[in-house]
XYZ file of C-alpha atoms in Angstrom:
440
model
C 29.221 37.305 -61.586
C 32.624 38.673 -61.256
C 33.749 37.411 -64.553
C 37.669 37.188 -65.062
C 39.709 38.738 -61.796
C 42.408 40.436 -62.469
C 43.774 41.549 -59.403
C 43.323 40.220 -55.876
C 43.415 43.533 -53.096
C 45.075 42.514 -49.574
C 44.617 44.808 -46.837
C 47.701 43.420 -45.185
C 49.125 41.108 -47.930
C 52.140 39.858 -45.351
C 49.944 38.784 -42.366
C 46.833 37.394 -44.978
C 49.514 35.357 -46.629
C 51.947 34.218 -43.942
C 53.340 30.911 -43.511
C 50.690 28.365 -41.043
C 54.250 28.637 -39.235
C 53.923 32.116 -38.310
C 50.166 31.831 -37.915
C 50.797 28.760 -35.250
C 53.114 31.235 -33.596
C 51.192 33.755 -33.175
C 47.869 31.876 -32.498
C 49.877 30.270 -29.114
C 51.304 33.625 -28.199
C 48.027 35.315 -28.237
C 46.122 32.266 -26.801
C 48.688 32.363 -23.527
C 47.747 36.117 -23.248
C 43.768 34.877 -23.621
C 44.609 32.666 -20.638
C 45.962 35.024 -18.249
C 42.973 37.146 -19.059
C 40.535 34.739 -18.701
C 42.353 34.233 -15.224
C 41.393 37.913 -14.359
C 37.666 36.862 -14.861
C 35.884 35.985 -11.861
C 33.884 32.935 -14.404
C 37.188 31.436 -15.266
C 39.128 32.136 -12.680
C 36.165 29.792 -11.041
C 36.546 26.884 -14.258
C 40.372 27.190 -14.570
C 41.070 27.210 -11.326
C 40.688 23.385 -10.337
C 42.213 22.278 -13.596
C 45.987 24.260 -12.436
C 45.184 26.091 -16.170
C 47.602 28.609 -16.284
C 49.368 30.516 -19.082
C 52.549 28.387 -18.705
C 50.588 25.649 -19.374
C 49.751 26.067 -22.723
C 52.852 25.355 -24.593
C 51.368 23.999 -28.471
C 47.926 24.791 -29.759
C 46.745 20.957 -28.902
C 46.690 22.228 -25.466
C 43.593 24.267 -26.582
C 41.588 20.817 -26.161
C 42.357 20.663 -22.640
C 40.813 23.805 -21.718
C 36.712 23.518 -21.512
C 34.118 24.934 -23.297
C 32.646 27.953 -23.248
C 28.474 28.491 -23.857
C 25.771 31.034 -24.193
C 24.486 30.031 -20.850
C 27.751 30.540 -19.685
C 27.332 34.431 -20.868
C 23.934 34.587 -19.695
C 24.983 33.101 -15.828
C 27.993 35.464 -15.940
C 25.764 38.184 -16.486
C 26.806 41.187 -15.867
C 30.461 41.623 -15.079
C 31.343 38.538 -14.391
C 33.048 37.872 -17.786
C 34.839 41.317 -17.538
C 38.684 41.137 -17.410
C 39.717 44.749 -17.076
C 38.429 48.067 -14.934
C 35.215 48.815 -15.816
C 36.662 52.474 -16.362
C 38.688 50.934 -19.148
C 35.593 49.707 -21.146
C 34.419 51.835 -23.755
C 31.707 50.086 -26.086
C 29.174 47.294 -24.420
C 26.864 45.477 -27.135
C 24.162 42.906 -26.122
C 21.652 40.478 -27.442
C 18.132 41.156 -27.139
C 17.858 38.919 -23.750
C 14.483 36.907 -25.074
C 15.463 34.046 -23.395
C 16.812 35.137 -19.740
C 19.193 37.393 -19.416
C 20.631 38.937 -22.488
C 24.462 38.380 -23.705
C 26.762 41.133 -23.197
C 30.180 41.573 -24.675
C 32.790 44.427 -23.321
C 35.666 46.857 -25.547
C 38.429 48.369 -24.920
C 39.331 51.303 -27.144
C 42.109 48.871 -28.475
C 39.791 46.394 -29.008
C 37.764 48.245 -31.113
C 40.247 49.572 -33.186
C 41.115 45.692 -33.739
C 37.434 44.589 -34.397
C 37.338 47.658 -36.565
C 40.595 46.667 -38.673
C 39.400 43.017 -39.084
C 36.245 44.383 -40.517
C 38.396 46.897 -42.889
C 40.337 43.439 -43.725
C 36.795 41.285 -44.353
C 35.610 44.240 -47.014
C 38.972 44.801 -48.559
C 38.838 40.833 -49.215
C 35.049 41.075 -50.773
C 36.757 44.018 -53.265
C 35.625 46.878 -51.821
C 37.787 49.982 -52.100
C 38.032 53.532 -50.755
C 35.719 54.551 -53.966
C 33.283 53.141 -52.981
C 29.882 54.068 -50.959
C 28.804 51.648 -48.758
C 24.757 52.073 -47.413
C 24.975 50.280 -43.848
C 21.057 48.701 -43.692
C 21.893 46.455 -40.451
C 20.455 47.686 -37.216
C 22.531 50.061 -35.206
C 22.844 50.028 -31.237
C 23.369 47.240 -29.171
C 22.991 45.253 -32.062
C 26.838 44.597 -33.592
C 26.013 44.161 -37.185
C 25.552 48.072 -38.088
C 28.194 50.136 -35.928
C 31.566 46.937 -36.334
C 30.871 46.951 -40.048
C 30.617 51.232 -40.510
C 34.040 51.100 -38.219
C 35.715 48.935 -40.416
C 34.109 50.541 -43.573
C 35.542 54.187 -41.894
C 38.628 52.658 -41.407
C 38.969 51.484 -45.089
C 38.034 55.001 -46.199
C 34.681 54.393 -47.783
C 31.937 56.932 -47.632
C 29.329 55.161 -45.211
C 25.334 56.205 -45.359
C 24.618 55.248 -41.686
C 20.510 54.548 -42.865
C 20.152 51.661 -40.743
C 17.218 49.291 -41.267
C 13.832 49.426 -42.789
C 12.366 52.337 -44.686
C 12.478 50.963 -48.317
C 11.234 54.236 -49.539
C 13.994 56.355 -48.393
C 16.367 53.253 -48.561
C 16.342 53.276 -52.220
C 16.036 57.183 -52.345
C 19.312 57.465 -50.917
C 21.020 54.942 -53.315
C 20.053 56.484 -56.140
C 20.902 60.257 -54.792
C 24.276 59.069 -53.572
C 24.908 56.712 -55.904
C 25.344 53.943 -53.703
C 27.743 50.556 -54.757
C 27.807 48.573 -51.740
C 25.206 47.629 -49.075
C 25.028 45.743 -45.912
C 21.822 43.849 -45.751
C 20.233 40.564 -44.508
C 19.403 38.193 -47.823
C 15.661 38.462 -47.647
C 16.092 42.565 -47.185
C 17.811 42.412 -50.299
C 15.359 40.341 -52.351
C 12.928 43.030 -51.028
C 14.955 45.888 -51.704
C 14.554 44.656 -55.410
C 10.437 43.946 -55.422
C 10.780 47.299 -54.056
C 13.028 48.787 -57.353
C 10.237 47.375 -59.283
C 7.362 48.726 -57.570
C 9.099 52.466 -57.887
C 8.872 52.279 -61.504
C 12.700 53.014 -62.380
C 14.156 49.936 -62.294
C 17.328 48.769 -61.922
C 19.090 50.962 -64.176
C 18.641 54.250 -61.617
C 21.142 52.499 -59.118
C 24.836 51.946 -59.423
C 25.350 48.744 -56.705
C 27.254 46.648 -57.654
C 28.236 44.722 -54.334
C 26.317 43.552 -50.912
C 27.723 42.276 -47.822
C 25.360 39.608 -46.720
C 24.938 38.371 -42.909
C 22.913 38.151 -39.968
C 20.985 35.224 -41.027
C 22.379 31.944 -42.785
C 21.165 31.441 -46.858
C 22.003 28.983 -49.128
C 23.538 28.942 -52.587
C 20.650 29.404 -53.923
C 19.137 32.520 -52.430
C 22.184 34.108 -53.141
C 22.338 33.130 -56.936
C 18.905 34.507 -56.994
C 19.218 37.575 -55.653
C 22.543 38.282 -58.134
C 20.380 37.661 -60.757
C 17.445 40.034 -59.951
C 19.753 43.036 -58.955
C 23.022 42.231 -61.061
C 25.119 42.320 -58.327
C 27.830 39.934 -56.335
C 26.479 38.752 -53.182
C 29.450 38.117 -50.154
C 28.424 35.972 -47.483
C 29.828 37.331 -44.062
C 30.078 35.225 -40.799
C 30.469 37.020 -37.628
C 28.402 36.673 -34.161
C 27.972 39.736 -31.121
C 30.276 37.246 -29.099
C 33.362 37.623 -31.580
C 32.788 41.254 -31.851
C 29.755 41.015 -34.555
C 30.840 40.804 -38.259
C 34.188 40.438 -39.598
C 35.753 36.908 -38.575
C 35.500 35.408 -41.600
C 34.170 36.612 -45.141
C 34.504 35.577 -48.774
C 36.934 36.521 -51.043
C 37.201 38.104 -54.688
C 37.080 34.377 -55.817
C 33.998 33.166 -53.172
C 35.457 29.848 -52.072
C 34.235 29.946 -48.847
C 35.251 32.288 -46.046
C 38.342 33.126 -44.958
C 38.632 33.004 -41.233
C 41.749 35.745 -39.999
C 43.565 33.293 -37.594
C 45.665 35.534 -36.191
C 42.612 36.992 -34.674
C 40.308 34.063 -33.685
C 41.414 29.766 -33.468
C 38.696 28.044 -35.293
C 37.536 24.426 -34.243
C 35.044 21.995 -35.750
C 33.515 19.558 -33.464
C 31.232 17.140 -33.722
C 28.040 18.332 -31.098
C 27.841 15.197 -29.726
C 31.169 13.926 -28.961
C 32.442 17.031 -28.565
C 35.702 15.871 -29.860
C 37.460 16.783 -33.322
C 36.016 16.373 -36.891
C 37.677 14.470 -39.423
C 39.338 17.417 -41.858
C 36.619 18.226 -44.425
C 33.714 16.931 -42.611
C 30.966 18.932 -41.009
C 30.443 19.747 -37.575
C 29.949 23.051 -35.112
C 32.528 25.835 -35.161
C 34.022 26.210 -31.857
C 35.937 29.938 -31.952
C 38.840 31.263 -29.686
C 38.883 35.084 -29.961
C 42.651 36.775 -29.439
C 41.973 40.558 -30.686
C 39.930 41.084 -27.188
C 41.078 42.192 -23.855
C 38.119 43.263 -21.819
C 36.029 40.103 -22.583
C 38.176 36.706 -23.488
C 36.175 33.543 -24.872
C 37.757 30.577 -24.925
C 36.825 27.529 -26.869
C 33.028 29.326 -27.554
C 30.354 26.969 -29.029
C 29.084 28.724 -31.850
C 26.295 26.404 -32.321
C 26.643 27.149 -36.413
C 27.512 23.640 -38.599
C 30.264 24.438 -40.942
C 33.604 22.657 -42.714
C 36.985 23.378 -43.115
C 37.741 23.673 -46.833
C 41.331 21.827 -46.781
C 42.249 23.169 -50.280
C 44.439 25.855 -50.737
C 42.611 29.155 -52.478
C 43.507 31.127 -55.638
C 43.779 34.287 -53.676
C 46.687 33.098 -51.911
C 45.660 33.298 -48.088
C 47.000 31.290 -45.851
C 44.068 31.591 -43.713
C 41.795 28.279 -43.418
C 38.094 28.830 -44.947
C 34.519 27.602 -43.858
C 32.209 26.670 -46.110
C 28.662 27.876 -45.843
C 26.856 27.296 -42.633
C 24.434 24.344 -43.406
C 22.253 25.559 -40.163
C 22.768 25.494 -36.168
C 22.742 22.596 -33.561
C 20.011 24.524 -31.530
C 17.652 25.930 -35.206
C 17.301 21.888 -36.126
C 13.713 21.163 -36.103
C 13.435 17.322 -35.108
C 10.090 16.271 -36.774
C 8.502 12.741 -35.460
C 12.106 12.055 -34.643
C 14.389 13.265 -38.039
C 17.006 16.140 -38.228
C 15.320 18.688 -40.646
C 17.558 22.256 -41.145
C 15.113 25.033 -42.790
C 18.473 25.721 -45.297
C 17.783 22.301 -46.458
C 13.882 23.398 -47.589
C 15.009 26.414 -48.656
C 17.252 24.779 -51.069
C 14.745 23.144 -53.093
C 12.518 26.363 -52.851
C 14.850 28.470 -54.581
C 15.783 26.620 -57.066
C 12.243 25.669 -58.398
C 11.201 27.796 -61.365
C 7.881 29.939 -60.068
C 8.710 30.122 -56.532
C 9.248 33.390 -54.758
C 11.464 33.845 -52.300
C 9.282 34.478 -49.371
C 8.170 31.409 -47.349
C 7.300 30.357 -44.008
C 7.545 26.081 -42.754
C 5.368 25.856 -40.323
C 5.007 22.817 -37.506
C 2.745 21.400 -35.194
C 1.014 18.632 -34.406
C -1.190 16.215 -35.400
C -2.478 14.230 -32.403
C 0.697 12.453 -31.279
C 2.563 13.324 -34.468
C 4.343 16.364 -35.703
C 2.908 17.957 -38.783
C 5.336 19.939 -41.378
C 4.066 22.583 -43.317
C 5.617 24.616 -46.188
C 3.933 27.269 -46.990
C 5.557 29.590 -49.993
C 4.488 32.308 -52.354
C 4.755 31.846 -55.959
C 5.660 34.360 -58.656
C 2.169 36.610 -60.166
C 2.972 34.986 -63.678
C 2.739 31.774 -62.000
C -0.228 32.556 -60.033
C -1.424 33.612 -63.118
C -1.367 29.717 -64.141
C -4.577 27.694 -64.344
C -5.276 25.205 -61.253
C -3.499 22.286 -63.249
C -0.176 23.975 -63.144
C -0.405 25.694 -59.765
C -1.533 21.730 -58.384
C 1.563 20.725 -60.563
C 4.106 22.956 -58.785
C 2.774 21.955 -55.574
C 3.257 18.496 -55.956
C 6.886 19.031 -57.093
C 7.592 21.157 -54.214
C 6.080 18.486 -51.630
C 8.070 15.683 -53.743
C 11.544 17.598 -53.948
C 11.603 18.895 -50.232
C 10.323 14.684 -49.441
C 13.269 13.218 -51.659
C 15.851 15.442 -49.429
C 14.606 15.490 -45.998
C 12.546 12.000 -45.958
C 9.510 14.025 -44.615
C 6.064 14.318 -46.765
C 5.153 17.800 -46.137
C 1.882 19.734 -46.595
C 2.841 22.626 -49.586
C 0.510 25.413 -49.447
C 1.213 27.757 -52.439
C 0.542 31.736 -51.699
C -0.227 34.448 -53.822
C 2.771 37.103 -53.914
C 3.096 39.187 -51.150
C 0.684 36.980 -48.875
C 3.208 36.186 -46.548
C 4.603 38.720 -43.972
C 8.164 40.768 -45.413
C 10.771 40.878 -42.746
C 12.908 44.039 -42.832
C 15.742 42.732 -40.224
C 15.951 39.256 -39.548
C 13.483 37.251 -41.781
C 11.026 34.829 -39.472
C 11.755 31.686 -41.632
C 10.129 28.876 -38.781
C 7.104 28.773 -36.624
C 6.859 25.434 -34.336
C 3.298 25.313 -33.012
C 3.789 22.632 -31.203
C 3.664 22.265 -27.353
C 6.372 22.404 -25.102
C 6.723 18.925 -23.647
């Protein structure tokens, strides 16, 4: 999509290209200053205390592995202060998860620290190409949510015009684009597919817009999805990673040249483990991201289980950062559906739905049982000129589907084809998996 690049824009060339030397440096400096916050933290204080963890005692990075991990649950138990390292009178931004299991996750800034998650998101957008010029439509959630207020900092910050919209409202969504001539949003995937049904349905098609760039996050899409949404709205598609618990979006994004993700280490210390083991990957390999943040002082995390599967891409990129990338996240340790005992990700179904000529984009896999066994379903809407198709060809398409998702995930499904806008459109986070089955 980008054609021939010409240019590669730094935000901070000297610190996005310095030596793994300097980057080692100042990872351990900032990791010592994570420890003697932590130590300020009545949860820590409580972990590191037995272990005689102190800041002296971290004197190389392989000392990270000594210190333990750090979990949701942990965030949920510590619940409400007890994660807090500085005077509450020092905190000025709290975000939180929605709390639908227990008590929700909170995370704590300082005015410092938001300037810093605000200049790694500046950093993350200046990497994707985006320039002063441009005007970015922010269609994440705002409030406690971090995807829509770290992401309008950091586009502030870089001096881009930001429309504030929020989510939902297609209507008025693409009424401001076109009035403001909006080139870059902020959207999940499946808004953006339905941001360009929605184009279509208006009557002036693409030619009334001028985007030419989206920031994608929130929820994890394959290769595919994102080659198919370029090629409905003529765009380039980023893919962001970011989580509330490392200050929302930001940590790691895609450059000009979409290699994989640059993570900024001298903000966060990245990890793959393997979830069982819990010890170190072999370099390349795939296993859960395990992330240290060092740009936050009213909240540290430590060694944080992510729960998202990911790799370290060993070779060096054209841009010329030093900073190690992750490929795309392949799915989570705690979204894997185990069906009549097999590891099945929905990215992996996906994958074979989106590249299949007639299939929409919408779709729903469905499980439950079927007296002691578990029962997959796919069920996924079809384009109108394919519903258009006589029986043969719809029965045709089916039985490719069922074959194609069998062939990668050793699991027959049921395929039950849908006419066009059958299934339900999510405007935030699309609803991808329903297990009917159960609890044991």
């Amino acid at each position: 999509m980008h054609g021939e690049i010409t240019e590669i824009p730094f935000l901070d060339r000297k610190t996005e290209t310095a030596p793994r030397e300097e980057l080692t440096r100042i990872q351990l400096a900032g990791l010592r200053e994570q420890v003697a916050s932590a130590l300020r933290t009545d949860f820590y204080r409580k972990k590191y205390g037995p272990l005689g963890i102190t800041p002296d005692s971290i004197r190389t990075l392989d000392d990270l592995r000594r210190l333990p991990f750090t979990t949701k649950n942990d965030l949920r138990e510590a619940y409400p202060f007890g994660l807090l390292a500085v005077p509450k009178s020092d905190v000025v931004r709290m975000h939180a998860s929605s709390g639908t299991t227990g008590s929700p996750t909170v995370i704590y800034l300082t005015q410092k620290d938001l300037d810093a998650a605000a200049d790694t998101m500046a950093r993350s957008l200046v990497a994707a190409g985006c320039t002063r010029d441009d005007v970015l439509q922010n269609m994440m959630t705002y409030g406690l949510f971090t995807g829509g207020l770290v992401l309008h900092y950091g586009a502030e910050r870089l001096g881009m015009m930001v429309i504030p919209i929020s989510s939902g409202n297609t209507i008025r969504q693409l009424k401001f684009m076109r009035d403001f001539g909006t080139t870059v949003v902020h959207a999940t995937p499946s808004y953006l597919l339905h941001l360009h049904a929605a184009m279509l349905e208006s009557g002036e098609g693409r030619s009334a817009y001028r985007l030419r760039k989206a920031i994608a996050g929130a929820e994890p899409h394959s290769e595919e999805l994102r080659r198919k949404i370029e090629d409905t709205l003529g765009i380039e598609v980023y893919n962001n990673y970011g989580m509330s618990e490392m200050n929302g979006p930001g940590p790691a994004i895609e450059c000009v040249f979409r290699q994989g993700m640059h993570i900024w280490e001298d903000r966060y210390i990245p990890e793959i483990i393997d979830p069982d083991t819990l010890e170190p990957v072999p370099e390349g390999e795939t296993g859960e991201l395990v992330l240290t943040i060092l740009c936050r002082s009213a909240m540290p995390l430590i060694r944080y289980r992510t729960r998202d599967l990911t790799r370290f891409l060993p070779e060096p990129c054209p841009c010329g950062r030093t900073h190690r990338r992750i490929a795309r996240l392949t799915g989570r340790t705690d979204d894997m559906l185990i069906i009549n005992g097999v590891n099945v990700f929905p990215s992996q179904i996906e994958e074979v739905l989106l590249r299949m000529k007639g299939v929409g984009a919408n779709y729903l896999i469905v499980v439950d049982k079927n007296g002691s066994l578990d029962k997959l379903t796919v069920q996924v809407e079809i384009t109108a000129e394919a519903f258009a198709d006589d029986s043969r060809a719809i029965n045709a398409l089916r039985e490719r589907l069922r074959s194609e998702i069998s062939a990668l995930i050793t699991i027959s499904p049921a395929v039950e084809i849908k006419e066009p806008g059958s299934l339900p459109v999510s405007e935030g986070k699309a609803k991808r998996v329903e297990d009917r089955r159960p609890p044991e």
